């Protein structure tokens, strides 16, 4: 019964199965409604920041679709990083289903708002959570990365049912573990990711960056196969074997300078590597995750 009700997939045909209310189809205006917040996007890791060892986190990312998950008014909805509506389902996130609506101290029902930055995995049928933007109507986008990650882990420890597939939580969620960049060498040689998917790459976050819905130099992206060249570190061959085959155009940035320097008022798209503009505006939005 649950499988018939919710069957999420990365392609549009399966995503369409989510486009319904508990009874009936989603209204056309709901599909046109944009996400309440955008995704923080990365630049390519080209020049190593001076404080890279002491002030940055890293996270191994699985292959998947980057998306914003919004739980509000008894529904959980997903949007692509380009703000396309994907569908809705029930979840145990605050505000994510009729059964998960929170109550205030006075006993009055309130509809909590929760916003997560996620990666959808078609292989595991799971949302891997990268970042926390808002939890139960408490915005944390103006908090630094280390605090947001601490709060994310704390909230998921308080809500273990989010990791399960149930009628109230149609799709499981799992926070991706962060590591300090000062431990990057040992991570690349000994650590295996917490997911069975192919590895897409590594996102690096500055510990003090706020969550901003645009491209930021305080969030950086690199493929595993680029780590030895960029950082002179060895990478476990087993990890490299799990890295998905890269588009050759995704490696141009290593061979020639393609970043515009001293950008002040440029648009977000102009801050991306020129060879990537449009290249990753695909049906799956899979590369790059940042």
mmCIF file of C-alpha atoms in Angstrom:
data_model
loop_
_atom_site.group_PDB
_atom_site.id
_atom_site.type_symbol
_atom_site.label_atom_id
_atom_site.label_comp_id
_atom_site.label_asym_id
_atom_site.label_seq_id
_atom_site.Cartn_x
_atom_site.Cartn_y
_atom_site.Cartn_z
ATOM 1 C CA UNK A 1 0.000 0.000 0.000
ATOM 2 C CA UNK A 2 2.779 2.401 0.934
ATOM 3 C CA UNK A 3 4.706 1.545 -2.211
ATOM 4 C CA UNK A 4 1.648 2.369 -4.304
ATOM 5 C CA UNK A 5 1.138 5.643 -2.464
ATOM 6 C CA UNK A 6 4.704 6.949 -2.660
ATOM 7 C CA UNK A 7 7.358 5.735 -5.088
ATOM 8 C CA UNK A 8 10.036 8.408 -5.443
ATOM 9 C CA UNK A 9 12.527 8.309 -8.306
ATOM 10 C CA UNK A 10 14.943 10.728 -9.859
ATOM 11 C CA UNK A 11 13.327 10.721 -13.290
ATOM 12 C CA UNK A 12 10.326 12.902 -13.990
ATOM 13 C CA UNK A 13 7.911 10.031 -14.584
ATOM 14 C CA UNK A 14 8.415 8.573 -11.116
ATOM 15 C CA UNK A 15 8.613 11.981 -9.493
ATOM 16 C CA UNK A 16 5.178 12.647 -10.986
ATOM 17 C CA UNK A 17 3.771 9.919 -8.748
ATOM 18 C CA UNK A 18 4.400 12.234 -5.804
ATOM 19 C CA UNK A 19 2.378 15.070 -7.299
ATOM 20 C CA UNK A 20 -0.772 14.485 -5.324
ATOM 21 C CA UNK A 21 -2.447 15.420 -2.093
ATOM 22 C CA UNK A 22 -3.625 12.720 0.229
ATOM 23 C CA UNK A 23 -6.747 12.728 -1.943
ATOM 24 C CA UNK A 24 -6.628 13.900 -5.544
ATOM 25 C CA UNK A 25 -4.061 15.637 -7.724
ATOM 26 C CA UNK A 26 -1.959 18.634 -6.782
ATOM 27 C CA UNK A 27 -3.472 21.861 -8.050
ATOM 28 C CA UNK A 28 -1.632 23.506 -10.921
ATOM 29 C CA UNK A 29 -0.891 26.596 -8.836
ATOM 30 C CA UNK A 30 0.931 24.449 -6.252
ATOM 31 C CA UNK A 31 3.327 23.225 -8.916
ATOM 32 C CA UNK A 32 4.115 26.805 -9.927
ATOM 33 C CA UNK A 33 4.792 27.948 -6.373
ATOM 34 C CA UNK A 34 8.570 28.373 -5.859
ATOM 35 C CA UNK A 35 10.593 27.063 -2.948
ATOM 36 C CA UNK A 36 10.749 29.486 -0.012
ATOM 37 C CA UNK A 37 14.554 29.431 -0.043
ATOM 38 C CA UNK A 38 17.301 28.769 -2.573
ATOM 39 C CA UNK A 39 20.305 26.449 -2.406
ATOM 40 C CA UNK A 40 23.792 27.550 -1.432
ATOM 41 C CA UNK A 41 26.033 26.680 -4.372
ATOM 42 C CA UNK A 42 29.767 26.130 -4.466
ATOM 43 C CA UNK A 43 32.704 27.259 -6.515
ATOM 44 C CA UNK A 44 35.309 24.813 -7.757
ATOM 45 C CA UNK A 45 38.253 24.266 -5.456
ATOM 46 C CA UNK A 46 41.115 25.833 -7.411
ATOM 47 C CA UNK A 47 43.126 27.983 -5.003
ATOM 48 C CA UNK A 48 43.550 26.546 -1.501
ATOM 49 C CA UNK A 49 42.345 29.024 1.184
ATOM 50 C CA UNK A 50 44.948 30.082 3.726
ATOM 51 C CA UNK A 51 42.804 28.854 6.615
ATOM 52 C CA UNK A 52 41.787 25.627 4.860
ATOM 53 C CA UNK A 53 43.257 23.300 7.486
ATOM 54 C CA UNK A 54 41.829 25.053 10.521
ATOM 55 C CA UNK A 55 38.537 26.617 9.430
ATOM 56 C CA UNK A 56 36.874 24.252 6.977
ATOM 57 C CA UNK A 57 34.668 21.159 7.028
ATOM 58 C CA UNK A 58 34.407 18.515 4.329
ATOM 59 C CA UNK A 59 31.644 16.076 3.434
ATOM 60 C CA UNK A 60 31.657 13.180 0.974
ATOM 61 C CA UNK A 61 28.644 13.429 -1.336
ATOM 62 C CA UNK A 62 26.815 10.615 -3.126
ATOM 63 C CA UNK A 63 25.660 10.802 -6.707
ATOM 64 C CA UNK A 64 22.145 12.198 -6.741
ATOM 65 C CA UNK A 65 19.900 15.180 -7.258
ATOM 66 C CA UNK A 66 20.492 18.280 -5.175
ATOM 67 C CA UNK A 67 17.196 19.609 -3.863
ATOM 68 C CA UNK A 68 15.451 21.670 -1.214
ATOM 69 C CA UNK A 69 12.959 19.796 0.984
ATOM 70 C CA UNK A 70 10.252 21.955 2.563
ATOM 71 C CA UNK A 71 7.864 20.688 5.255
ATOM 72 C CA UNK A 72 4.953 22.987 6.047
ATOM 73 C CA UNK A 73 1.189 22.884 6.678
ATOM 74 C CA UNK A 74 1.071 19.103 6.850
ATOM 75 C CA UNK A 75 2.924 18.497 3.551
ATOM 76 C CA UNK A 76 6.521 17.812 2.560
ATOM 77 C CA UNK A 77 7.572 19.100 -0.857
ATOM 78 C CA UNK A 78 10.776 18.839 -2.870
ATOM 79 C CA UNK A 79 12.259 21.365 -5.313
ATOM 80 C CA UNK A 80 15.312 21.153 -7.568
ATOM 81 C CA UNK A 81 18.203 23.523 -7.119
ATOM 82 C CA UNK A 82 16.767 25.410 -10.096
ATOM 83 C CA UNK A 83 13.485 25.816 -8.189
ATOM 84 C CA UNK A 84 11.462 23.301 -10.194
ATOM 85 C CA UNK A 85 8.682 21.617 -8.229
ATOM 86 C CA UNK A 86 9.212 17.855 -7.925
ATOM 87 C CA UNK A 87 6.368 16.588 -5.774
ATOM 88 C CA UNK A 88 5.118 16.007 -2.247
ATOM 89 C CA UNK A 89 4.907 13.249 0.326
ATOM 90 C CA UNK A 90 4.398 12.733 4.060
ATOM 91 C CA UNK A 91 7.316 12.982 6.495
ATOM 92 C CA UNK A 92 8.008 13.193 10.216
ATOM 93 C CA UNK A 93 9.704 16.560 9.781
ATOM 94 C CA UNK A 94 7.993 19.307 11.794
ATOM 95 C CA UNK A 95 5.073 20.396 9.638
ATOM 96 C CA UNK A 96 5.678 17.572 7.159
ATOM 97 C CA UNK A 97 2.417 15.650 7.641
ATOM 98 C CA UNK A 98 -0.869 15.917 9.484
ATOM 99 C CA UNK A 99 0.487 13.689 12.224
ATOM 100 C CA UNK A 100 3.727 15.674 12.639
ATOM 101 C CA UNK A 101 2.227 19.119 13.172
ATOM 102 C CA UNK A 102 3.707 20.502 16.377
ATOM 103 C CA UNK A 103 1.842 22.074 19.276
ATOM 104 C CA UNK A 104 2.772 25.220 21.143
ATOM 105 C CA UNK A 105 3.140 25.354 24.921
ATOM 106 C CA UNK A 106 -0.358 26.816 25.188
ATOM 107 C CA UNK A 107 -1.748 23.767 23.422
ATOM 108 C CA UNK A 108 -2.699 25.571 20.218
ATOM 109 C CA UNK A 109 -1.817 23.732 17.047
ATOM 110 C CA UNK A 110 0.775 25.410 14.867
ATOM 111 C CA UNK A 111 2.178 24.417 11.530
ATOM 112 C CA UNK A 112 5.963 24.210 11.786
ATOM 113 C CA UNK A 113 8.169 25.113 8.827
ATOM 114 C CA UNK A 114 11.245 22.957 8.162
ATOM 115 C CA UNK A 115 13.698 23.436 5.273
ATOM 116 C CA UNK A 116 16.560 21.060 4.477
ATOM 117 C CA UNK A 117 19.288 21.091 1.841
ATOM 118 C CA UNK A 118 19.407 17.496 0.574
ATOM 119 C CA UNK A 119 20.673 15.069 -2.038
ATOM 120 C CA UNK A 120 18.100 12.615 -3.367
ATOM 121 C CA UNK A 121 19.533 9.159 -4.132
ATOM 122 C CA UNK A 122 17.675 7.134 -6.719
ATOM 123 C CA UNK A 123 19.681 4.053 -5.731
ATOM 124 C CA UNK A 124 18.788 4.016 -2.034
ATOM 125 C CA UNK A 125 15.486 5.939 -2.327
ATOM 126 C CA UNK A 126 16.675 8.248 0.435
ATOM 127 C CA UNK A 127 17.317 11.914 1.125
ATOM 128 C CA UNK A 128 20.867 12.566 2.339
ATOM 129 C CA UNK A 129 20.828 15.809 4.312
ATOM 130 C CA UNK A 130 23.638 18.298 3.718
ATOM 131 C CA UNK A 131 22.436 21.298 5.663
ATOM 132 C CA UNK A 132 19.725 22.722 7.897
ATOM 133 C CA UNK A 133 18.059 26.013 6.927
ATOM 134 C CA UNK A 134 14.995 26.070 9.172
ATOM 135 C CA UNK A 135 13.590 23.679 11.798
ATOM 136 C CA UNK A 136 10.046 23.960 13.150
ATOM 137 C CA UNK A 137 9.806 27.639 12.133
ATOM 138 C CA UNK A 138 13.173 28.481 13.730
ATOM 139 C CA UNK A 139 15.459 29.817 11.016
ATOM 140 C CA UNK A 140 19.163 28.951 11.306
ATOM 141 C CA UNK A 141 20.365 30.257 7.948
ATOM 142 C CA UNK A 142 22.104 33.124 9.779
ATOM 143 C CA UNK A 143 24.042 30.683 11.956
ATOM 144 C CA UNK A 144 27.576 29.486 11.072
ATOM 145 C CA UNK A 145 28.112 26.079 9.519
ATOM 146 C CA UNK A 146 29.380 24.390 12.671
ATOM 147 C CA UNK A 147 26.273 25.429 14.620
ATOM 148 C CA UNK A 148 23.888 24.446 11.822
ATOM 149 C CA UNK A 149 25.483 21.018 11.578
ATOM 150 C CA UNK A 150 25.352 20.546 15.362
ATOM 151 C CA UNK A 151 21.657 21.472 15.402
ATOM 152 C CA UNK A 152 20.956 19.186 12.442
ATOM 153 C CA UNK A 153 22.481 16.167 14.177
ATOM 154 C CA UNK A 154 20.742 17.030 17.443
ATOM 155 C CA UNK A 155 17.311 17.290 15.815
ATOM 156 C CA UNK A 156 17.748 13.996 13.991
ATOM 157 C CA UNK A 157 18.808 12.284 17.212
ATOM 158 C CA UNK A 158 15.593 13.595 18.776
ATOM 159 C CA UNK A 159 13.568 12.340 15.787
ATOM 160 C CA UNK A 160 14.841 8.821 14.980
ATOM 161 C CA UNK A 161 11.704 8.021 12.983
ATOM 162 C CA UNK A 162 13.076 10.222 10.184
ATOM 163 C CA UNK A 163 15.510 7.445 9.285
ATOM 164 C CA UNK A 164 12.711 4.913 8.758
ATOM 165 C CA UNK A 165 10.181 4.293 5.986
ATOM 166 C CA UNK A 166 6.685 4.339 7.427
ATOM 167 C CA UNK A 167 3.243 5.564 6.453
ATOM 168 C CA UNK A 168 3.951 8.780 8.355
ATOM 169 C CA UNK A 169 7.466 9.082 6.893
ATOM 170 C CA UNK A 170 7.302 7.910 3.297
ATOM 171 C CA UNK A 171 10.983 8.569 2.524
ATOM 172 C CA UNK A 172 13.900 8.179 4.970
ATOM 173 C CA UNK A 173 16.364 10.992 5.705
ATOM 174 C CA UNK A 174 19.994 10.638 6.766
ATOM 175 C CA UNK A 175 22.407 13.486 7.639
ATOM 176 C CA UNK A 176 25.758 13.195 5.874
ATOM 177 C CA UNK A 177 28.713 13.184 8.303
ATOM 178 C CA UNK A 178 31.105 16.125 8.200
ATOM 179 C CA UNK A 179 34.838 15.947 8.948
ATOM 180 C CA UNK A 180 37.426 18.596 9.763
ATOM 181 C CA UNK A 181 39.716 19.367 6.854
ATOM 182 C CA UNK A 182 42.682 18.941 9.192
ATOM 183 C CA UNK A 183 41.694 15.250 9.138
ATOM 184 C CA UNK A 184 41.332 15.162 5.353
ATOM 185 C CA UNK A 185 44.457 13.027 4.823
ATOM 186 C CA UNK A 186 43.236 10.263 7.120
ATOM 187 C CA UNK A 187 39.685 10.560 5.757
ATOM 188 C CA UNK A 188 40.862 10.055 2.187
ATOM 189 C CA UNK A 189 42.921 6.978 3.072
ATOM 190 C CA UNK A 190 40.858 5.155 5.675
ATOM 191 C CA UNK A 191 37.257 6.380 5.780
ATOM 192 C CA UNK A 192 34.440 4.872 3.793
ATOM 193 C CA UNK A 193 31.316 6.935 3.174
ATOM 194 C CA UNK A 194 28.114 6.254 5.056
ATOM 195 C CA UNK A 195 26.230 5.480 1.850
ATOM 196 C CA UNK A 196 26.371 2.686 -0.754
ATOM 197 C CA UNK A 197 26.039 5.031 -3.727
ATOM 198 C CA UNK A 198 28.757 6.108 -6.089
ATOM 199 C CA UNK A 199 30.755 9.078 -4.800
ATOM 200 C CA UNK A 200 30.229 12.327 -6.649
ATOM 201 C CA UNK A 201 32.857 14.391 -4.858
ATOM 202 C CA UNK A 202 33.633 16.436 -1.764
ATOM 203 C CA UNK A 203 31.952 19.632 -0.619
ATOM 204 C CA UNK A 204 33.976 21.921 1.626
ATOM 205 C CA UNK A 205 32.272 24.454 3.910
ATOM 206 C CA UNK A 206 33.900 27.260 5.844
ATOM 207 C CA UNK A 207 32.989 26.799 9.488
ATOM 208 C CA UNK A 208 31.760 30.381 9.866
ATOM 209 C CA UNK A 209 29.778 30.830 6.660
ATOM 210 C CA UNK A 210 26.055 31.585 6.869
ATOM 211 C CA UNK A 211 23.677 29.726 4.580
ATOM 212 C CA UNK A 212 23.199 32.000 1.552
ATOM 213 C CA UNK A 213 21.018 31.063 -1.471
ATOM 214 C CA UNK A 214 23.704 31.820 -4.060
ATOM 215 C CA UNK A 215 27.183 30.846 -5.203
ATOM 216 C CA UNK A 216 29.751 31.540 -2.491
ATOM 217 C CA UNK A 217 33.562 31.138 -2.363
ATOM 218 C CA UNK A 218 33.114 29.876 1.197
ATOM 219 C CA UNK A 219 31.654 26.640 -0.180
ATOM 220 C CA UNK A 220 33.980 24.683 -2.488
ATOM 221 C CA UNK A 221 33.667 21.538 -4.600
ATOM 222 C CA UNK A 222 36.249 18.964 -5.733
ATOM 223 C CA UNK A 223 36.207 15.494 -7.224
ATOM 224 C CA UNK A 224 38.053 12.751 -5.349
ATOM 225 C CA UNK A 225 40.318 12.192 -8.331
ATOM 226 C CA UNK A 226 41.407 15.849 -8.119
ATOM 227 C CA UNK A 227 42.459 15.700 -4.438
ATOM 228 C CA UNK A 228 45.990 14.333 -5.135
ATOM 229 C CA UNK A 229 46.672 17.115 -7.634
ATOM 230 C CA UNK A 230 45.093 19.942 -5.662
ATOM 231 C CA UNK A 231 46.173 19.005 -2.141
ATOM 232 C CA UNK A 232 49.045 16.529 -2.663
ATOM 233 C CA UNK A 233 47.194 13.863 -0.685
ATOM 234 C CA UNK A 234 46.735 10.176 -1.376
ATOM 235 C CA UNK A 235 43.223 8.825 -1.835
ATOM 236 C CA UNK A 236 42.198 5.278 -0.997
ATOM 237 C CA UNK A 237 42.004 3.328 -4.307
ATOM 238 C CA UNK A 238 38.757 1.756 -3.112
ATOM 239 C CA UNK A 239 37.261 5.225 -2.711
ATOM 240 C CA UNK A 240 38.453 6.249 -6.165
ATOM 241 C CA UNK A 241 36.896 3.092 -7.587
ATOM 242 C CA UNK A 242 33.533 4.250 -6.240
ATOM 243 C CA UNK A 243 33.792 7.680 -7.829
ATOM 244 C CA UNK A 244 31.524 7.956 -10.809
ATOM 245 C CA UNK A 245 32.951 8.626 -14.256
ATOM 246 C CA UNK A 246 33.355 12.362 -14.703
ATOM 247 C CA UNK A 247 32.273 14.448 -17.633
ATOM 248 C CA UNK A 248 35.541 15.517 -19.348
ATOM 249 C CA UNK A 249 34.308 19.118 -19.413
ATOM 250 C CA UNK A 250 34.168 19.065 -15.622
ATOM 251 C CA UNK A 251 37.976 18.915 -15.532
ATOM 252 C CA UNK A 252 38.741 21.943 -17.686
ATOM 253 C CA UNK A 253 39.156 24.155 -14.675
ATOM 254 C CA UNK A 254 42.355 22.332 -13.715
ATOM 255 C CA UNK A 255 44.013 23.222 -17.005
ATOM 256 C CA UNK A 256 43.261 26.902 -17.448
ATOM 257 C CA UNK A 257 42.001 29.873 -15.410
ATOM 258 C CA UNK A 258 38.264 30.165 -15.930
ATOM 259 C CA UNK A 259 37.212 32.084 -12.820
ATOM 260 C CA UNK A 260 36.459 35.760 -13.048
ATOM 261 C CA UNK A 261 38.508 37.577 -10.448
ATOM 262 C CA UNK A 262 37.322 40.340 -8.125
ATOM 263 C CA UNK A 263 33.640 39.704 -8.763
ATOM 264 C CA UNK A 264 31.406 42.121 -6.928
ATOM 265 C CA UNK A 265 28.016 42.449 -8.604
ATOM 266 C CA UNK A 266 28.078 39.529 -11.019
ATOM 267 C CA UNK A 267 25.150 37.151 -11.194
ATOM 268 C CA UNK A 268 25.406 33.728 -9.597
ATOM 269 C CA UNK A 269 25.707 31.982 -12.956
ATOM 270 C CA UNK A 270 28.646 34.152 -14.008
ATOM 271 C CA UNK A 271 30.541 33.018 -10.923
ATOM 272 C CA UNK A 272 30.432 29.405 -12.082
ATOM 273 C CA UNK A 273 33.202 27.988 -14.309
ATOM 274 C CA UNK A 274 32.421 29.133 -17.846
ATOM 275 C CA UNK A 275 32.632 25.616 -19.252
ATOM 276 C CA UNK A 276 29.974 24.427 -16.817
ATOM 277 C CA UNK A 277 27.322 27.046 -17.580
ATOM 278 C CA UNK A 278 24.410 25.157 -19.049
ATOM 279 C CA UNK A 279 26.346 21.908 -19.093
ATOM 280 C CA UNK A 280 24.778 20.767 -15.843
ATOM 281 C CA UNK A 281 21.333 22.233 -16.401
ATOM 282 C CA UNK A 282 20.121 18.751 -17.227
ATOM 283 C CA UNK A 283 17.055 16.703 -16.422
ATOM 284 C CA UNK A 284 18.788 15.160 -13.447
ATOM 285 C CA UNK A 285 20.798 18.131 -12.143
ATOM 286 C CA UNK A 286 23.389 15.620 -10.988
ATOM 287 C CA UNK A 287 26.659 17.467 -11.663
ATOM 288 C CA UNK A 288 28.081 19.340 -9.903
ATOM 289 C CA UNK A 289 26.331 18.993 -6.575
ATOM 290 C CA UNK A 290 27.601 22.348 -5.452
#
